[in-house]
Amino acid sequence: MKNFFNFDELGTNYRREIIGGLTTFLSMAYILVVNPLTLSLESVPDLPADMRMDAGAVFVATALAAAVGSLFMGLIAKYPIGLAPGMGLNAFFAYTVILTYGIPWQTALTGVLFSGIIFIILSLTGLREMIINAIPAQLKFAVGAGIGLFIAFLGFQNAGIIANNDATLTGIGDLSQPTTLLAIFGLVLTVGLMVLNVKGAIFFGMLITAVVGMIFKVVPLPDGVVGSIPDVSPTFGAAFQPLMNDPASLMTIQFLVVVLTFLFVDFFDTAGTLIAVAQKAGLMKGDKLPRAGKALLADSLATVTGAIFGTSTTTSYVESTAGVAAGARTGFAAVVTGVLFLVSLLFYPLLSVITSAVTAPALIIVGVLMVSALGHIEWNRFEIAVPAFLTVIMMPLGYSIATGIAVGFIFYPITMILAGRRKEIHPIMYGLLLIFVAYFVFVQGR
C-alpha cells in the first residue's frame, strides 16, 4: 500500500494520511445535510410535491456519490482530494433549472448525466489535460489564491462574522450570537495550534470546537449513534427516465444550456481546485499538473455515478486543502475520505455536531494558507497584474470560482497582446477567451 501511493517519495505516513483524510471529510461533511435540503427545495413553501426530490434519497445519493468519487480520485489519480456534489452546482440545479426553467428534476439529472459523459470523452481524448496545462503559471497562482479568498469568505459567512448588509452588501455580523462566538473561539484556537506547529492542528481545532460547542449547548447533542439508512429508490436511475419516456424534452435549447452550464462550471471549478490542492501539497511539477488526465477522468466518472444515484454534479472539493494542511499528500487520504462517507450512512445522527460554526475556522485558516500563492505573481508587470487581480477578486465578489477564472482569462490575452507579448500566449488561451465571452453572453446573461 505504501509503495502504491508513494509514501516514501512524498515524505508521508499512515498517520498523516488518515488525519488528512478525516480532516477533509469533516470539512466536507456539511454537504450531507445541505445538499438534501437544497435539492428538495425545503426553503420554498407551497411547491408541488412532484417538483421536490426526496430528501432522504438525496442524502443517500450524496453520501454514495461522495464515497465513490473520492475513491476514484484516490485510486485512479492518487491525489488527496475529496469529491462530493458541488454547492454552487446544486443551487443552480434546484433554483435555476427546476424553479426558474420549470424543468423536472428527473430531466435535470439527465443533464448532469450528459455533462458527465461529455466530460469523460474530453478526459479520454486528453483535451482537458491539454487545456489545464496551457494555463500560464501566473494565472494558476492567481486561481489558487482566489480560491483561498473565496473559501475564507465562506468561512466568515458561515461563522456569522460577515453578514448581509443592505447598505454596503456585506458587513460585520452579530458577534454576540453563540454560534459566532463558538466560531471565533475555534478560529483563535486553531490559529494557536498552527503557530505552535501542532500536527493536524486544523482537525484537532474542529474536534475541540465541537466538544466545547456541545458543552455550552451551542452544538446539538446527537440524537443517537446509529440511524436507519433512507431509501434511495426514489432518485436512483431517475436520470434515465426522460431518455425512455420523453426524449423530446431533451431536444430543446433550454436543456442544451443546462448541460453546457453543468459542463462549464464543473470543468473550471475542478481545474481550479486541482491546481490549488496540488500547489498546496507541493505536487506541481514546474507549472504542470502531474496525472491531470487521470484526476479529471476520476472527476468525470464521479459526476456520472452521482447522476445515476440521484444528485447534482459531483466535483472536486477545495476543502481538500484542509486535509493537505493537516498532512495529506497522497490518494490514500482520499480513500479514507471516501470510506468515511460510506460509514456516514450508518452514523448520520452524529453528523449533527459538525455545524458551520465548527467548520468555519478551518475554511478561514486554509484561506490564509492558500493566498501565499500571491507572492509568486509578477505584480510589477501590469499586463500580468490585471488578469491575476481580477481572477482573485472576482471569485469572492462574484461568489463563484468559475466567474473569477472567466474574467481573468478574458483579460489575459488582451493585456498580453497590448504589451507586445503575443508569442507567449498559448493558442488555447484564444479559444478560452471566446468561450468565456460566450459564457457571459449566453449563460450568465440569462
mmCIF file of N, CA and C in Angstrom, residues 110-161:
data_model
loop_
_atom_site.group_PDB
_atom_site.id
_atom_site.type_symbol
_atom_site.label_atom_id
_atom_site.label_comp_id
_atom_site.label_asym_id
_atom_site.label_seq_id
_atom_site.Cartn_x
_atom_site.Cartn_y
_atom_site.Cartn_z
ATOM 1 N N THR A 110 -30.762 14.106 -15.906
ATOM 2 C CA THR A 110 -30.282 13.680 -17.223
ATOM 3 C C THR A 110 -29.237 14.666 -17.750
ATOM 4 N N GLY A 111 -29.457 15.957 -17.502
ATOM 5 C CA GLY A 111 -28.483 16.972 -17.895
ATOM 6 C C GLY A 111 -27.148 16.765 -17.205
ATOM 7 N N VAL A 112 -27.202 16.429 -15.919
ATOM 8 C CA VAL A 112 -25.970 16.140 -15.175
ATOM 9 C C VAL A 112 -25.279 14.915 -15.769
ATOM 10 N N LEU A 113 -26.072 13.891 -16.087
ATOM 11 C CA LEU A 113 -25.528 12.663 -16.670
ATOM 12 C C LEU A 113 -24.845 12.947 -18.005
ATOM 13 N N PHE A 114 -25.504 13.726 -18.870
ATOM 14 C CA PHE A 114 -24.922 14.064 -20.168
ATOM 15 C C PHE A 114 -23.617 14.845 -20.014
ATOM 16 N N SER A 115 -23.605 15.809 -19.100
ATOM 17 C CA SER A 115 -22.397 16.623 -18.900
ATOM 18 C C SER A 115 -21.243 15.746 -18.433
ATOM 19 N N GLY A 116 -21.561 14.767 -17.579
ATOM 20 C CA GLY A 116 -20.519 13.856 -17.106
ATOM 21 C C GLY A 116 -19.972 12.981 -18.215
ATOM 22 N N ILE A 117 -20.854 12.507 -19.094
ATOM 23 C CA ILE A 117 -20.414 11.670 -20.213
ATOM 24 C C ILE A 117 -19.526 12.466 -21.170
ATOM 25 N N ILE A 118 -19.921 13.717 -21.452
ATOM 26 C CA ILE A 118 -19.089 14.578 -22.302
ATOM 27 C C ILE A 118 -17.734 14.806 -21.646
ATOM 28 N N PHE A 119 -17.762 14.971 -20.320
ATOM 29 C CA PHE A 119 -16.534 15.155 -19.547
ATOM 30 C C PHE A 119 -15.598 13.967 -19.708
ATOM 31 N N ILE A 120 -16.152 12.761 -19.644
ATOM 32 C CA ILE A 120 -15.343 11.550 -19.783
ATOM 33 C C ILE A 120 -14.688 11.508 -21.158
ATOM 34 N N ILE A 121 -15.464 11.848 -22.180
ATOM 35 C CA ILE A 121 -14.933 11.851 -23.546
ATOM 36 C C ILE A 121 -13.771 12.839 -23.669
ATOM 37 N N LEU A 122 -13.963 14.044 -23.129
ATOM 38 C CA LEU A 122 -12.901 15.047 -23.177
ATOM 39 C C LEU A 122 -11.668 14.592 -22.402
ATOM 40 N N SER A 123 -11.901 13.905 -21.288
ATOM 41 C CA SER A 123 -10.779 13.429 -20.476
ATOM 42 C C SER A 123 -9.983 12.354 -21.203
ATOM 43 N N LEU A 124 -10.699 11.439 -21.856
ATOM 44 C CA LEU A 124 -10.022 10.342 -22.557
ATOM 45 C C LEU A 124 -9.261 10.825 -23.782
ATOM 46 N N THR A 125 -9.726 11.909 -24.386
ATOM 47 C CA THR A 125 -9.024 12.450 -25.548
ATOM 48 C C THR A 125 -7.836 13.312 -25.155
ATOM 49 N N GLY A 126 -7.726 13.616 -23.883
ATOM 50 C CA GLY A 126 -6.610 14.439 -23.416
ATOM 51 C C GLY A 126 -6.829 15.927 -23.564
ATOM 52 N N LEU A 127 -7.996 16.341 -24.060
ATOM 53 C CA LEU A 127 -8.244 17.767 -24.281
ATOM 54 C C LEU A 127 -8.290 18.540 -22.973
ATOM 55 N N ARG A 128 -8.910 17.947 -21.933
ATOM 56 C CA ARG A 128 -8.996 18.639 -20.642
ATOM 57 C C ARG A 128 -7.603 18.884 -20.065
ATOM 58 N N GLU A 129 -6.757 17.853 -20.105
ATOM 59 C CA GLU A 129 -5.400 17.987 -19.567
ATOM 60 C C GLU A 129 -4.614 19.024 -20.355
ATOM 61 N N MET A 130 -4.773 19.035 -21.669
ATOM 62 C CA MET A 130 -4.054 19.987 -22.512
ATOM 63 C C MET A 130 -4.486 21.418 -22.187
ATOM 64 N N ILE A 131 -5.779 21.615 -21.958
ATOM 65 C CA ILE A 131 -6.286 22.949 -21.633
ATOM 66 C C ILE A 131 -5.709 23.436 -20.304
ATOM 67 N N ILE A 132 -5.719 22.560 -19.290
ATOM 68 C CA ILE A 132 -5.206 22.956 -17.974
ATOM 69 C C ILE A 132 -3.719 23.279 -18.030
ATOM 70 N N ASN A 133 -2.957 22.458 -18.763
ATOM 71 C CA ASN A 133 -1.514 22.687 -18.850
ATOM 72 C C ASN A 133 -1.162 23.873 -19.745
ATOM 73 N N ALA A 134 -2.136 24.394 -20.511
ATOM 74 C CA ALA A 134 -1.905 25.580 -21.335
ATOM 75 C C ALA A 134 -2.110 26.867 -20.543
ATOM 76 N N ILE A 135 -2.649 26.738 -19.322
ATOM 77 C CA ILE A 135 -2.893 27.922 -18.495
ATOM 78 C C ILE A 135 -1.556 28.460 -17.985
ATOM 79 N N PRO A 136 -1.262 29.741 -18.176
ATOM 80 C CA PRO A 136 0.002 30.323 -17.708
ATOM 81 C C PRO A 136 0.179 30.163 -16.195
ATOM 82 N N ALA A 137 1.419 29.992 -15.778
ATOM 83 C CA ALA A 137 1.714 29.788 -14.355
ATOM 84 C C ALA A 137 1.183 30.932 -13.504
ATOM 85 N N GLN A 138 1.291 32.165 -14.013
ATOM 86 C CA GLN A 138 0.832 33.324 -13.244
ATOM 87 C C GLN A 138 -0.669 33.228 -12.943
ATOM 88 N N LEU A 139 -1.444 32.763 -13.916
ATOM 89 C CA LEU A 139 -2.883 32.631 -13.687
ATOM 90 C C LEU A 139 -3.192 31.446 -12.780
ATOM 91 N N LYS A 140 -2.361 30.415 -12.843
ATOM 92 C CA LYS A 140 -2.555 29.288 -11.931
ATOM 93 C C LYS A 140 -2.374 29.741 -10.484
ATOM 94 N N PHE A 141 -1.354 30.568 -10.240
ATOM 95 C CA PHE A 141 -1.162 31.099 -8.891
ATOM 96 C C PHE A 141 -2.352 31.964 -8.476
ATOM 97 N N ALA A 142 -2.850 32.750 -9.415
ATOM 98 C CA ALA A 142 -3.994 33.620 -9.124
ATOM 99 C C ALA A 142 -5.232 32.794 -8.799
ATOM 100 N N VAL A 143 -5.420 31.698 -9.530
ATOM 101 C CA VAL A 143 -6.571 30.824 -9.282
ATOM 102 C C VAL A 143 -6.492 30.251 -7.864
ATOM 103 N N GLY A 144 -5.319 29.766 -7.480
ATOM 104 C CA GLY A 144 -5.149 29.214 -6.141
ATOM 105 C C GLY A 144 -5.418 30.232 -5.055
ATOM 106 N N ALA A 145 -4.883 31.438 -5.231
ATOM 107 C CA ALA A 145 -5.096 32.497 -4.240
ATOM 108 C C ALA A 145 -6.555 32.937 -4.207
ATOM 109 N N GLY A 146 -7.162 33.035 -5.380
ATOM 110 C CA GLY A 146 -8.567 33.439 -5.450
ATOM 111 C C GLY A 146 -9.472 32.451 -4.742
ATOM 112 N N ILE A 147 -9.207 31.169 -4.915
ATOM 113 C CA ILE A 147 -9.991 30.148 -4.221
ATOM 114 C C ILE A 147 -9.786 30.279 -2.716
ATOM 115 N N GLY A 148 -8.564 30.621 -2.312
ATOM 116 C CA GLY A 148 -8.293 30.838 -0.892
ATOM 117 C C GLY A 148 -9.152 31.957 -0.321
ATOM 118 N N LEU A 149 -9.216 33.088 -1.033
ATOM 119 C CA LEU A 149 -10.064 34.191 -0.586
ATOM 120 C C LEU A 149 -11.531 33.785 -0.575
ATOM 121 N N PHE A 150 -11.943 33.026 -1.584
ATOM 122 C CA PHE A 150 -13.344 32.616 -1.687
ATOM 123 C C PHE A 150 -13.754 31.738 -0.512
ATOM 124 N N ILE A 151 -12.946 30.719 -0.192
ATOM 125 C CA ILE A 151 -13.346 29.831 0.894
ATOM 126 C C ILE A 151 -13.185 30.506 2.253
ATOM 127 N N ALA A 152 -12.243 31.459 2.373
ATOM 128 C CA ALA A 152 -12.152 32.231 3.616
ATOM 129 C C ALA A 152 -13.413 33.072 3.787
ATOM 130 N N PHE A 153 -13.895 33.656 2.689
ATOM 131 C CA PHE A 153 -15.140 34.421 2.726
ATOM 132 C C PHE A 153 -16.309 33.531 3.137
ATOM 133 N N LEU A 154 -16.345 32.308 2.595
ATOM 134 C CA LEU A 154 -17.371 31.354 3.003
ATOM 135 C C LEU A 154 -17.269 31.059 4.496
ATOM 136 N N GLY A 155 -16.041 30.918 4.975
ATOM 137 C CA GLY A 155 -15.839 30.653 6.395
ATOM 138 C C GLY A 155 -16.347 31.783 7.270
ATOM 139 N N PHE A 156 -16.017 33.025 6.903
ATOM 140 C CA PHE A 156 -16.512 34.175 7.666
ATOM 141 C C PHE A 156 -18.031 34.257 7.622
ATOM 142 N N GLN A 157 -18.609 33.926 6.463
ATOM 143 C CA GLN A 157 -20.067 33.913 6.329
ATOM 144 C C GLN A 157 -20.683 32.844 7.211
ATOM 145 N N ASN A 158 -20.168 31.633 7.113
ATOM 146 C CA ASN A 158 -20.708 30.525 7.897
ATOM 147 C C ASN A 158 -20.578 30.772 9.394
ATOM 148 N N ALA A 159 -19.540 31.498 9.768
ATOM 149 C CA ALA A 159 -19.334 31.810 11.183
ATOM 150 C C ALA A 159 -20.272 32.907 11.671
ATOM 151 N N GLY A 160 -20.835 33.684 10.756
ATOM 152 C CA GLY A 160 -21.667 34.816 11.151
ATOM 153 C C GLY A 160 -20.853 36.059 11.428
ATOM 154 N N ILE A 161 -19.544 35.996 11.157
ATOM 155 C CA ILE A 161 -18.686 37.160 11.377
ATOM 156 C C ILE A 161 -18.949 38.202 10.302
#
